[in-house]
Amino acid sequence: MQFSTHSTTSFHQIKTAALAVGVYSDGSLTPAADVINQSSDGALRETLTSEFSGKLGELLVLRSLKGIKASRVVMVGLGKPEVYSSQALFKAQTAFAKQCHAINVTDAASTLSLEMTHDASSAQERALLSAQAMTQSLYRYSATLSTQSNDNTPKLKQFQLITAKSDEEAAKLGLKQGQAIGNGMSVAQELGNLPGNICTPTYLANEAKLLARKFKTIKTSILERKQVEALKMGSFLSVARGSDEPLRFIVMHYTGTDFKHSSKASTQKTAQSTKTSSKLNVKTSVKNALQVNDSATGPIVLVGKGITFDSGGISIKPAATMDEMKYDMCGAASVMGTFQALAELNLPIEVVGLIPACENMPNGRANKPGDVVTSMSGLTIEILNTDAEGRLVLCDALTYAERFKPSAVIDIATLTGACVVALGGVNSGLFSSHDELAHQLQDAGKQSQDPTWRMPLDEPYHEQLKSNFADLANIGGPPAGAVTAACFLSRFAKKYPWAHLDIAGVAWRGGKDKGSTGRPVPLLTQYLINQAQQRSA
Ligand code: BES
Ligand code: MN
Ligand code: ZN
């Protein structure tokens, strides 16, 4: 889809197949709706008596209005004016996008982002959310559908965002960012929706290689079993051993073309060694960064859980909804989707993506309850439940992350059913002992309509992970299951600022609308947009 901005206040002159104008539930018209109403002899006001209430997301299509160039005016309910927020804008814009697909128009325009929100969003943020809503609405799963049930491709090709003249530049940037986030979400959704017999660890690795072929700012390398053995990732290997499907450890490295290697702090610290070669300089700055615990140098590492199917292993899951465990690689998918968005935006930042990918299956060599394995960190783990496999693959990836001297490490995982119980499909569970990083992620979540809720990691929870036969056990019993899983991971993430996102509840939807959501690509991309801005300032 092509996006453009158009700055005008002559709303009745806008040429398009469908023009969105906002109306509040108290009957007040937005300025755009008001102009349309006046130019059409009160056509909009007329509907307010019985057909249209202005409830958030409500829609009414009016065709061929006298005095209006647009072939259709779509009235979009904005809800109560006193609580009109970015979230409401996003919902209204999404409703309009769906309507455009339902009526099969090929081009559309929206005045919705002209309206200020009570959370004081900028024109750029409103354009971002509008573009994200439009892009996201285009995604359709079709990979394994025959042509007989595959005729719902959206026809919409062009979208104009109506802006104020002074906001045009900001809106253009917002449109680009919203589109990149929407495209990143589609990448994540597609990988999440593909069945386990197609989306295998090898398939994920090939997709990561494809990303590197598509963007010269991304480099991908794939480690196979032999290399993973050489690294002594005994915990990851133990999970992978239960399946005939070969494991992959995916390493992606993104460096924006405008990325500058040394931060202010490190240039200061290494000022005395400016005559040495630049390569050495980087090394020294990283060393100094660690010594002074400076968090502005070093890449941000994203670690995604890549279990392409989780049967539970020997501690096998019940049959009823086991198909849903094909979504157990949504952490990995969100990392790849975020790389797509990063590269599209060419953000001036350095990001590493790590994906331990394998299946969790119960063959003759699978983990057995009571087995003890040695992780890459040297810590031994007693596997009391083979279905707590996510933490077993992630812990070795967290140790591997140390070699990048990261400024922050964020792991993303469909880790626990307990997190679904605690937070449902609204918030991702956010765990971090680093307040600054936690706040940055919380803020990015709010900004991108992809929210998180902070959860505890207090010392007393660690009690539950004690084992008589190893340094720690892989489960902590029923109470606080999401917390003890995060506590387990924290043991392997002591050498850098770390945060964990449990996305078991938000990454996919069950029931009739079963499918992958593309979350938390918006949150991660927004966090990186903010970091790129902050670090290059
Ligand atoms: N992949 C699951 C977590 C999950 C459950 C994600 C439901 C999405 C929906 C994870 O590997 C798992 O099985 N966790 C166990 C841990 C338990 C054995 C301590 C769980 O949550 O039941
Ligand atoms: Mn499991
Ligand atoms: Zn799992």
PDB file of C-alpha atoms in Angstrom, residues 114-375:
ATOM      1  CA  LEU A 114      -6.002  15.725  12.749  1.00  0.00           C
ATOM      2  CA  GLU A 115      -7.771  15.534  16.077  1.00  0.00           C
ATOM      3  CA  MET A 116      -5.692  16.122  19.230  1.00  0.00           C
ATOM      4  CA  THR A 117      -5.897  13.365  21.816  1.00  0.00           C
ATOM      5  CA  HIS A 118      -6.178  14.026  25.546  1.00  0.00           C
ATOM      6  CA  ASP A 119      -2.872  12.218  26.129  1.00  0.00           C
ATOM      7  CA  ALA A 120      -1.293  14.970  24.014  1.00  0.00           C
ATOM      8  CA  SER A 121       0.119  12.822  21.256  1.00  0.00           C
ATOM      9  CA  SER A 122       2.234  14.497  18.579  1.00  0.00           C
ATOM     10  CA  ALA A 123       1.250  14.635  14.916  1.00  0.00           C
ATOM     11  CA  GLN A 124       4.022  12.126  14.251  1.00  0.00           C
ATOM     12  CA  GLU A 125       2.642   9.667  16.807  1.00  0.00           C
ATOM     13  CA  ARG A 126      -0.876   9.996  15.428  1.00  0.00           C
ATOM     14  CA  ALA A 127       0.381   9.398  11.882  1.00  0.00           C
ATOM     15  CA  LEU A 128       2.348   6.386  13.126  1.00  0.00           C
ATOM     16  CA  LEU A 129      -0.710   4.804  14.735  1.00  0.00           C
ATOM     17  CA  SER A 130      -2.829   5.517  11.651  1.00  0.00           C
ATOM     18  CA  ALA A 131      -0.298   3.891   9.311  1.00  0.00           C
ATOM     19  CA  GLN A 132       0.152   0.968  11.680  1.00  0.00           C
ATOM     20  CA  ALA A 133      -3.615   0.392  11.813  1.00  0.00           C
ATOM     21  CA  MET A 134      -3.904   0.532   8.013  1.00  0.00           C
ATOM     22  CA  THR A 135      -0.893  -1.758   7.397  1.00  0.00           C
ATOM     23  CA  GLN A 136      -1.904  -4.257  10.050  1.00  0.00           C
ATOM     24  CA  SER A 137      -5.398  -4.545   8.594  1.00  0.00           C
ATOM     25  CA  LEU A 138      -3.916  -5.828   5.323  1.00  0.00           C
ATOM     26  CA  TYR A 139      -2.489  -9.035   6.761  1.00  0.00           C
ATOM     27  CA  ARG A 140      -4.219 -12.240   5.653  1.00  0.00           C
ATOM     28  CA  TYR A 141      -3.023 -15.781   6.221  1.00  0.00           C
ATOM     29  CA  SER A 142      -3.021 -17.743   2.985  1.00  0.00           C
ATOM     30  CA  ALA A 143       0.090 -19.960   2.951  1.00  0.00           C
ATOM     31  CA  THR A 144      -1.726 -23.261   3.466  1.00  0.00           C
ATOM     32  CA  LEU A 145      -5.162 -22.384   2.046  1.00  0.00           C
ATOM     33  CA  SER A 146      -6.133 -23.606  -1.391  1.00  0.00           C
ATOM     34  CA  THR A 147      -7.498 -21.038  -3.860  1.00  0.00           C
ATOM     35  CA  GLN A 148     -11.021 -22.208  -2.966  1.00  0.00           C
ATOM     36  CA  SER A 149     -10.923 -20.486   0.381  1.00  0.00           C
ATOM     37  CA  ASN A 150      -8.444 -17.786  -0.489  1.00  0.00           C
ATOM     38  CA  ASP A 151     -10.216 -14.881  -2.158  1.00  0.00           C
ATOM     39  CA  ASN A 152     -10.183 -12.233   0.543  1.00  0.00           C
ATOM     40  CA  THR A 153      -7.104 -10.236  -0.448  1.00  0.00           C
ATOM     41  CA  PRO A 154      -7.726  -6.554   0.390  1.00  0.00           C
ATOM     42  CA  LYS A 155      -8.039  -4.261  -2.625  1.00  0.00           C
ATOM     43  CA  LEU A 156      -6.854  -1.111  -0.873  1.00  0.00           C
ATOM     44  CA  LYS A 157      -3.725   0.262  -2.596  1.00  0.00           C
ATOM     45  CA  GLN A 158      -3.522   3.937  -1.661  1.00  0.00           C
ATOM     46  CA  PHE A 159      -4.003   5.818   1.543  1.00  0.00           C
ATOM     47  CA  GLN A 160      -3.884   9.566   2.137  1.00  0.00           C
ATOM     48  CA  LEU A 161      -3.419  10.938   5.599  1.00  0.00           C
ATOM     49  CA  ILE A 162      -4.950  14.382   5.833  1.00  0.00           C
ATOM     50  CA  THR A 163      -2.719  16.644   7.942  1.00  0.00           C
ATOM     51  CA  ALA A 164      -2.290  20.245   8.970  1.00  0.00           C
ATOM     52  CA  LYS A 165       0.243  22.077   6.800  1.00  0.00           C
ATOM     53  CA  SER A 166       2.643  22.594   9.725  1.00  0.00           C
ATOM     54  CA  ASP A 167       2.526  18.882  10.638  1.00  0.00           C
ATOM     55  CA  GLU A 168       3.303  17.457   7.223  1.00  0.00           C
ATOM     56  CA  GLU A 169       6.975  16.578   7.841  1.00  0.00           C
ATOM     57  CA  ALA A 170       6.272  14.988  11.218  1.00  0.00           C
ATOM     58  CA  ALA A 171       3.362  13.058   9.735  1.00  0.00           C
ATOM     59  CA  LYS A 172       5.546  11.711   6.896  1.00  0.00           C
ATOM     60  CA  LEU A 173       8.021  10.306   9.426  1.00  0.00           C
ATOM     61  CA  GLY A 174       5.167   8.831  11.474  1.00  0.00           C
ATOM     62  CA  LEU A 175       3.696   7.169   8.375  1.00  0.00           C
ATOM     63  CA  LYS A 176       7.048   5.522   7.606  1.00  0.00           C
ATOM     64  CA  GLN A 177       7.413   4.265  11.175  1.00  0.00           C
ATOM     65  CA  GLY A 178       3.844   2.979  11.351  1.00  0.00           C
ATOM     66  CA  GLN A 179       4.259   1.151   8.061  1.00  0.00           C
ATOM     67  CA  ALA A 180       7.539  -0.440   9.203  1.00  0.00           C
ATOM     68  CA  ILE A 181       5.926  -1.594  12.442  1.00  0.00           C
ATOM     69  CA  GLY A 182       2.928  -2.965  10.524  1.00  0.00           C
ATOM     70  CA  ASN A 183       5.205  -4.833   8.114  1.00  0.00           C
ATOM     71  CA  GLY A 184       7.259  -6.185  11.018  1.00  0.00           C
ATOM     72  CA  MET A 185       4.055  -7.418  12.643  1.00  0.00           C
ATOM     73  CA  SER A 186       3.055  -9.210   9.446  1.00  0.00           C
ATOM     74  CA  VAL A 187       6.411 -10.998   9.374  1.00  0.00           C
ATOM     75  CA  ALA A 188       5.852 -12.120  12.974  1.00  0.00           C
ATOM     76  CA  GLN A 189       2.213 -13.076  12.353  1.00  0.00           C
ATOM     77  CA  GLU A 190       3.013 -15.181   9.318  1.00  0.00           C
ATOM     78  CA  LEU A 191       5.740 -17.129  11.146  1.00  0.00           C
ATOM     79  CA  GLY A 192       3.447 -17.610  14.155  1.00  0.00           C
ATOM     80  CA  ASN A 193       0.545 -18.853  12.041  1.00  0.00           C
ATOM     81  CA  LEU A 194       2.513 -21.307   9.909  1.00  0.00           C
ATOM     82  CA  PRO A 195       2.047 -24.880  11.145  1.00  0.00           C
ATOM     83  CA  GLY A 196       4.797 -26.742  12.958  1.00  0.00           C
ATOM     84  CA  ASN A 197       5.420 -29.099  10.051  1.00  0.00           C
ATOM     85  CA  ILE A 198       6.376 -26.127   7.867  1.00  0.00           C
ATOM     86  CA  CYS A 199       7.783 -23.624  10.332  1.00  0.00           C
ATOM     87  CA  THR A 200      10.600 -25.789  11.704  1.00  0.00           C
ATOM     88  CA  PRO A 201      13.873 -24.546  13.229  1.00  0.00           C
ATOM     89  CA  THR A 202      15.426 -24.875   9.762  1.00  0.00           C
ATOM     90  CA  TYR A 203      12.602 -22.807   8.266  1.00  0.00           C
ATOM     91  CA  LEU A 204      13.127 -20.059  10.867  1.00  0.00           C
ATOM     92  CA  ALA A 205      16.852 -20.071  10.080  1.00  0.00           C
ATOM     93  CA  ASN A 206      16.153 -19.736   6.362  1.00  0.00           C
ATOM     94  CA  GLU A 207      13.797 -16.816   7.027  1.00  0.00           C
ATOM     95  CA  ALA A 208      16.541 -15.129   9.054  1.00  0.00           C
ATOM     96  CA  LYS A 209      18.926 -15.635   6.119  1.00  0.00           C
ATOM     97  CA  LEU A 210      16.302 -14.156   3.785  1.00  0.00           C
ATOM     98  CA  LEU A 211      16.151 -11.028   5.959  1.00  0.00           C
ATOM     99  CA  ALA A 212      19.923 -10.699   5.550  1.00  0.00           C
ATOM    100  CA  ARG A 213      19.570 -11.043   1.791  1.00  0.00           C
ATOM    101  CA  LYS A 214      16.844  -8.405   1.728  1.00  0.00           C
ATOM    102  CA  PHE A 215      18.703  -5.830   3.840  1.00  0.00           C
ATOM    103  CA  LYS A 216      22.421  -5.158   3.710  1.00  0.00           C
ATOM    104  CA  THR A 217      22.263  -3.855   7.290  1.00  0.00           C
ATOM    105  CA  ILE A 218      21.418  -7.370   8.569  1.00  0.00           C
ATOM    106  CA  LYS A 219      23.939 -10.198   8.833  1.00  0.00           C
ATOM    107  CA  THR A 220      22.749 -13.673   9.774  1.00  0.00           C
ATOM    108  CA  SER A 221      24.739 -16.678  10.899  1.00  0.00           C
ATOM    109  CA  ILE A 222      23.299 -20.055  11.786  1.00  0.00           C
ATOM    110  CA  LEU A 223      24.833 -22.428  14.316  1.00  0.00           C
ATOM    111  CA  GLU A 224      24.024 -26.126  13.970  1.00  0.00           C
ATOM    112  CA  ARG A 225      24.228 -28.938  16.500  1.00  0.00           C
ATOM    113  CA  LYS A 226      27.991 -29.460  16.327  1.00  0.00           C
ATOM    114  CA  GLN A 227      28.686 -25.784  16.985  1.00  0.00           C
ATOM    115  CA  VAL A 228      26.125 -25.659  19.769  1.00  0.00           C
ATOM    116  CA  GLU A 229      27.826 -28.699  21.319  1.00  0.00           C
ATOM    117  CA  ALA A 230      31.201 -26.972  21.066  1.00  0.00           C
ATOM    118  CA  LEU A 231      29.685 -24.031  22.968  1.00  0.00           C
ATOM    119  CA  LYS A 232      28.544 -26.478  25.686  1.00  0.00           C
ATOM    120  CA  MET A 233      24.906 -25.369  25.569  1.00  0.00           C
ATOM    121  CA  GLY A 234      23.929 -28.502  27.471  1.00  0.00           C
ATOM    122  CA  SER A 235      20.531 -27.206  28.490  1.00  0.00           C
ATOM    123  CA  PHE A 236      19.389 -26.160  24.992  1.00  0.00           C
ATOM    124  CA  LEU A 237      20.808 -29.393  23.553  1.00  0.00           C
ATOM    125  CA  SER A 238      18.887 -31.513  26.052  1.00  0.00           C
ATOM    126  CA  VAL A 239      15.551 -30.112  24.834  1.00  0.00           C
ATOM    127  CA  ALA A 240      16.460 -30.427  21.151  1.00  0.00           C
ATOM    128  CA  ARG A 241      17.535 -34.049  21.613  1.00  0.00           C
ATOM    129  CA  GLY A 242      13.934 -35.136  22.124  1.00  0.00           C
ATOM    130  CA  SER A 243      13.057 -34.431  18.493  1.00  0.00           C
ATOM    131  CA  ASP A 244      14.190 -35.737  15.103  1.00  0.00           C
ATOM    132  CA  GLU A 245      13.963 -32.207  13.732  1.00  0.00           C
ATOM    133  CA  PRO A 246      17.461 -30.625  13.837  1.00  0.00           C
ATOM    134  CA  LEU A 247      18.023 -27.591  16.068  1.00  0.00           C
ATOM    135  CA  ARG A 248      19.221 -24.176  14.898  1.00  0.00           C
ATOM    136  CA  PHE A 249      20.780 -21.349  16.870  1.00  0.00           C
ATOM    137  CA  ILE A 250      20.133 -18.177  14.877  1.00  0.00           C
ATOM    138  CA  VAL A 251      22.331 -15.096  15.271  1.00  0.00           C
ATOM    139  CA  MET A 252      21.229 -11.897  13.525  1.00  0.00           C
ATOM    140  CA  HIS A 253      23.227  -8.697  13.636  1.00  0.00           C
ATOM    141  CA  TYR A 254      21.764  -5.359  12.583  1.00  0.00           C
ATOM    142  CA  THR A 255      23.854  -2.201  12.258  1.00  0.00           C
ATOM    143  CA  GLY A 256      22.188   0.905  10.805  1.00  0.00           C
ATOM    144  CA  THR A 257      24.242   2.621   8.091  1.00  0.00           C
ATOM    145  CA  ASP A 258      24.305   5.835  10.155  1.00  0.00           C
ATOM    146  CA  PHE A 259      25.238   4.089  13.383  1.00  0.00           C
ATOM    147  CA  LYS A 260      28.209   5.666  15.170  1.00  0.00           C
ATOM    148  CA  HIS A 261      30.196   3.222  17.206  1.00  0.00           C
ATOM    149  CA  SER A 262      31.280   5.195  20.234  1.00  0.00           C
ATOM    150  CA  SER A 263      28.918   6.967  22.589  1.00  0.00           C
ATOM    151  CA  LYS A 264      29.673  10.245  24.365  1.00  0.00           C
ATOM    152  CA  ALA A 265      30.711   8.449  27.521  1.00  0.00           C
ATOM    153  CA  SER A 266      33.099   6.118  25.769  1.00  0.00           C
ATOM    154  CA  THR A 267      34.715   8.881  23.669  1.00  0.00           C
ATOM    155  CA  GLN A 268      35.403  10.691  26.888  1.00  0.00           C
ATOM    156  CA  LYS A 269      36.836   7.601  28.523  1.00  0.00           C
ATOM    157  CA  THR A 270      39.026   6.693  25.559  1.00  0.00           C
ATOM    158  CA  ALA A 271      40.136  10.231  24.756  1.00  0.00           C
ATOM    159  CA  GLN A 272      43.679   9.367  25.813  1.00  0.00           C
ATOM    160  CA  SER A 273      43.880   6.574  23.256  1.00  0.00           C
ATOM    161  CA  THR A 274      42.472   8.416  20.226  1.00  0.00           C
ATOM    162  CA  LYS A 275      45.652   7.755  18.235  1.00  0.00           C
ATOM    163  CA  THR A 276      45.236   3.999  18.335  1.00  0.00           C
ATOM    164  CA  SER A 277      43.417   2.235  15.525  1.00  0.00           C
ATOM    165  CA  SER A 278      39.659   2.564  15.491  1.00  0.00           C
ATOM    166  CA  LYS A 279      39.211  -1.161  15.962  1.00  0.00           C
ATOM    167  CA  LEU A 280      41.208  -1.073  19.170  1.00  0.00           C
ATOM    168  CA  ASN A 281      39.285   2.004  20.182  1.00  0.00           C
ATOM    169  CA  VAL A 282      36.007   0.177  20.044  1.00  0.00           C
ATOM    170  CA  LYS A 283      37.403  -2.632  22.140  1.00  0.00           C
ATOM    171  CA  THR A 284      38.788  -0.245  24.740  1.00  0.00           C
ATOM    172  CA  SER A 285      35.581   1.693  24.880  1.00  0.00           C
ATOM    173  CA  VAL A 286      33.611  -1.480  25.484  1.00  0.00           C
ATOM    174  CA  LYS A 287      35.983  -2.467  28.265  1.00  0.00           C
ATOM    175  CA  ASN A 288      35.704   0.955  29.848  1.00  0.00           C
ATOM    176  CA  ALA A 289      31.987   0.869  29.396  1.00  0.00           C
ATOM    177  CA  LEU A 290      31.828  -2.283  31.450  1.00  0.00           C
ATOM    178  CA  GLN A 291      34.157  -0.907  34.099  1.00  0.00           C
ATOM    179  CA  VAL A 292      32.122   2.233  34.581  1.00  0.00           C
ATOM    180  CA  ASN A 293      28.942   0.271  33.989  1.00  0.00           C
ATOM    181  CA  ASP A 294      28.003   2.699  31.243  1.00  0.00           C
ATOM    182  CA  SER A 295      24.866   1.540  29.523  1.00  0.00           C
ATOM    183  CA  ALA A 296      25.190   3.667  26.384  1.00  0.00           C
ATOM    184  CA  THR A 297      27.666   1.409  24.543  1.00  0.00           C
ATOM    185  CA  GLY A 298      27.306  -2.116  23.303  1.00  0.00           C
ATOM    186  CA  PRO A 299      24.454  -3.498  21.243  1.00  0.00           C
ATOM    187  CA  ILE A 300      20.962  -4.224  22.443  1.00  0.00           C
ATOM    188  CA  VAL A 301      20.409  -7.987  22.324  1.00  0.00           C
ATOM    189  CA  LEU A 302      16.945  -9.458  21.676  1.00  0.00           C
ATOM    190  CA  VAL A 303      16.561 -13.134  22.574  1.00  0.00           C
ATOM    191  CA  GLY A 304      13.473 -14.925  21.197  1.00  0.00           C
ATOM    192  CA  LYS A 305      12.140 -18.299  22.322  1.00  0.00           C
ATOM    193  CA  GLY A 306      11.980 -20.415  19.174  1.00  0.00           C
ATOM    194  CA  ILE A 307      10.182 -23.645  20.151  1.00  0.00           C
ATOM    195  CA  THR A 308       8.532 -24.460  16.821  1.00  0.00           C
ATOM    196  CA  PHE A 309       6.300 -27.005  18.542  1.00  0.00           C
ATOM    197  CA  ASP A 310       5.890 -27.674  22.257  1.00  0.00           C
ATOM    198  CA  SER A 311       4.313 -31.063  22.958  1.00  0.00           C
ATOM    199  CA  GLY A 312       5.526 -30.809  26.544  1.00  0.00           C
ATOM    200  CA  GLY A 313       7.997 -33.649  25.957  1.00  0.00           C
ATOM    201  CA  ILE A 314       7.780 -36.599  28.368  1.00  0.00           C
ATOM    202  CA  SER A 315       5.685 -34.372  30.691  1.00  0.00           C
ATOM    203  CA  ILE A 316       3.297 -34.318  27.758  1.00  0.00           C
ATOM    204  CA  LYS A 317       0.501 -31.770  27.421  1.00  0.00           C
ATOM    205  CA  PRO A 318      -3.205 -32.682  27.204  1.00  0.00           C
ATOM    206  CA  ALA A 319      -4.507 -33.148  23.652  1.00  0.00           C
ATOM    207  CA  ALA A 320      -7.309 -30.586  23.691  1.00  0.00           C
ATOM    208  CA  THR A 321      -5.498 -27.434  22.590  1.00  0.00           C
ATOM    209  CA  MET A 322      -2.053 -28.803  21.882  1.00  0.00           C
ATOM    210  CA  ASP A 323      -2.213 -27.449  18.309  1.00  0.00           C
ATOM    211  CA  GLU A 324      -1.787 -23.988  19.833  1.00  0.00           C
ATOM    212  CA  MET A 325       1.754 -24.890  20.791  1.00  0.00           C
ATOM    213  CA  LYS A 326       2.845 -24.115  17.229  1.00  0.00           C
ATOM    214  CA  TYR A 327       2.787 -20.509  18.531  1.00  0.00           C
ATOM    215  CA  ASP A 328       5.609 -21.314  20.921  1.00  0.00           C
ATOM    216  CA  MET A 329       8.068 -19.606  18.566  1.00  0.00           C
ATOM    217  CA  CYS A 330       6.301 -16.230  18.708  1.00  0.00           C
ATOM    218  CA  GLY A 331       9.175 -14.743  20.718  1.00  0.00           C
ATOM    219  CA  ALA A 332      11.511 -15.661  17.857  1.00  0.00           C
ATOM    220  CA  ALA A 333       8.987 -14.348  15.334  1.00  0.00           C
ATOM    221  CA  SER A 334       8.767 -11.011  17.147  1.00  0.00           C
ATOM    222  CA  VAL A 335      12.549 -10.666  17.032  1.00  0.00           C
ATOM    223  CA  MET A 336      12.541 -11.294  13.271  1.00  0.00           C
ATOM    224  CA  GLY A 337       9.626  -8.916  12.756  1.00  0.00           C
ATOM    225  CA  THR A 338      11.446  -6.250  14.729  1.00  0.00           C
ATOM    226  CA  PHE A 339      14.538  -6.737  12.552  1.00  0.00           C
ATOM    227  CA  GLN A 340      12.354  -6.195   9.479  1.00  0.00           C
ATOM    228  CA  ALA A 341      11.084  -2.897  10.970  1.00  0.00           C
ATOM    229  CA  LEU A 342      14.558  -1.798  12.114  1.00  0.00           C
ATOM    230  CA  ALA A 343      16.029  -2.357   8.679  1.00  0.00           C
ATOM    231  CA  GLU A 344      13.143  -0.633   6.886  1.00  0.00           C
ATOM    232  CA  LEU A 345      13.708   2.416   9.063  1.00  0.00           C
ATOM    233  CA  ASN A 346      17.514   2.149   8.942  1.00  0.00           C
ATOM    234  CA  LEU A 347      17.626   3.173  12.601  1.00  0.00           C
ATOM    235  CA  PRO A 348      21.103   4.335  13.704  1.00  0.00           C
ATOM    236  CA  ILE A 349      21.593   1.617  16.305  1.00  0.00           C
ATOM    237  CA  GLU A 350      23.208  -1.810  16.761  1.00  0.00           C
ATOM    238  CA  VAL A 351      20.980  -4.768  17.620  1.00  0.00           C
ATOM    239  CA  VAL A 352      21.744  -8.479  17.934  1.00  0.00           C
ATOM    240  CA  GLY A 353      18.997 -11.099  17.654  1.00  0.00           C
ATOM    241  CA  LEU A 354      19.499 -14.552  19.185  1.00  0.00           C
ATOM    242  CA  ILE A 355      17.065 -17.394  18.581  1.00  0.00           C
ATOM    243  CA  PRO A 356      17.507 -20.842  20.095  1.00  0.00           C
ATOM    244  CA  ALA A 357      15.173 -22.893  17.882  1.00  0.00           C
ATOM    245  CA  CYS A 358      14.102 -26.506  18.317  1.00  0.00           C
ATOM    246  CA  GLU A 359      11.062 -28.691  18.979  1.00  0.00           C
ATOM    247  CA  ASN A 360      10.048 -30.030  22.386  1.00  0.00           C
ATOM    248  CA  MET A 361       9.161 -33.674  21.672  1.00  0.00           C
ATOM    249  CA  PRO A 362       9.124 -36.947  23.613  1.00  0.00           C
ATOM    250  CA  ASN A 363      11.349 -39.360  21.717  1.00  0.00           C
ATOM    251  CA  GLY A 364      13.590 -42.033  23.295  1.00  0.00           C
ATOM    252  CA  ARG A 365      16.395 -39.568  23.889  1.00  0.00           C
ATOM    253  CA  ALA A 366      14.194 -36.825  25.314  1.00  0.00           C
ATOM    254  CA  ASN A 367      14.704 -35.249  28.735  1.00  0.00           C
ATOM    255  CA  LYS A 368      13.140 -37.250  31.565  1.00  0.00           C
ATOM    256  CA  PRO A 369      11.859 -35.758  34.818  1.00  0.00           C
ATOM    257  CA  GLY A 370      14.734 -35.923  37.281  1.00  0.00           C
ATOM    258  CA  ASP A 371      17.447 -35.546  34.627  1.00  0.00           C
ATOM    259  CA  VAL A 372      20.213 -33.087  35.438  1.00  0.00           C
ATOM    260  CA  VAL A 373      21.858 -31.077  32.650  1.00  0.00           C
ATOM    261  CA  THR A 374      24.748 -28.614  32.652  1.00  0.00           C
ATOM    262  CA  SER A 375      24.038 -25.257  31.064  1.00  0.00           C
TER     263      SER A 375
END
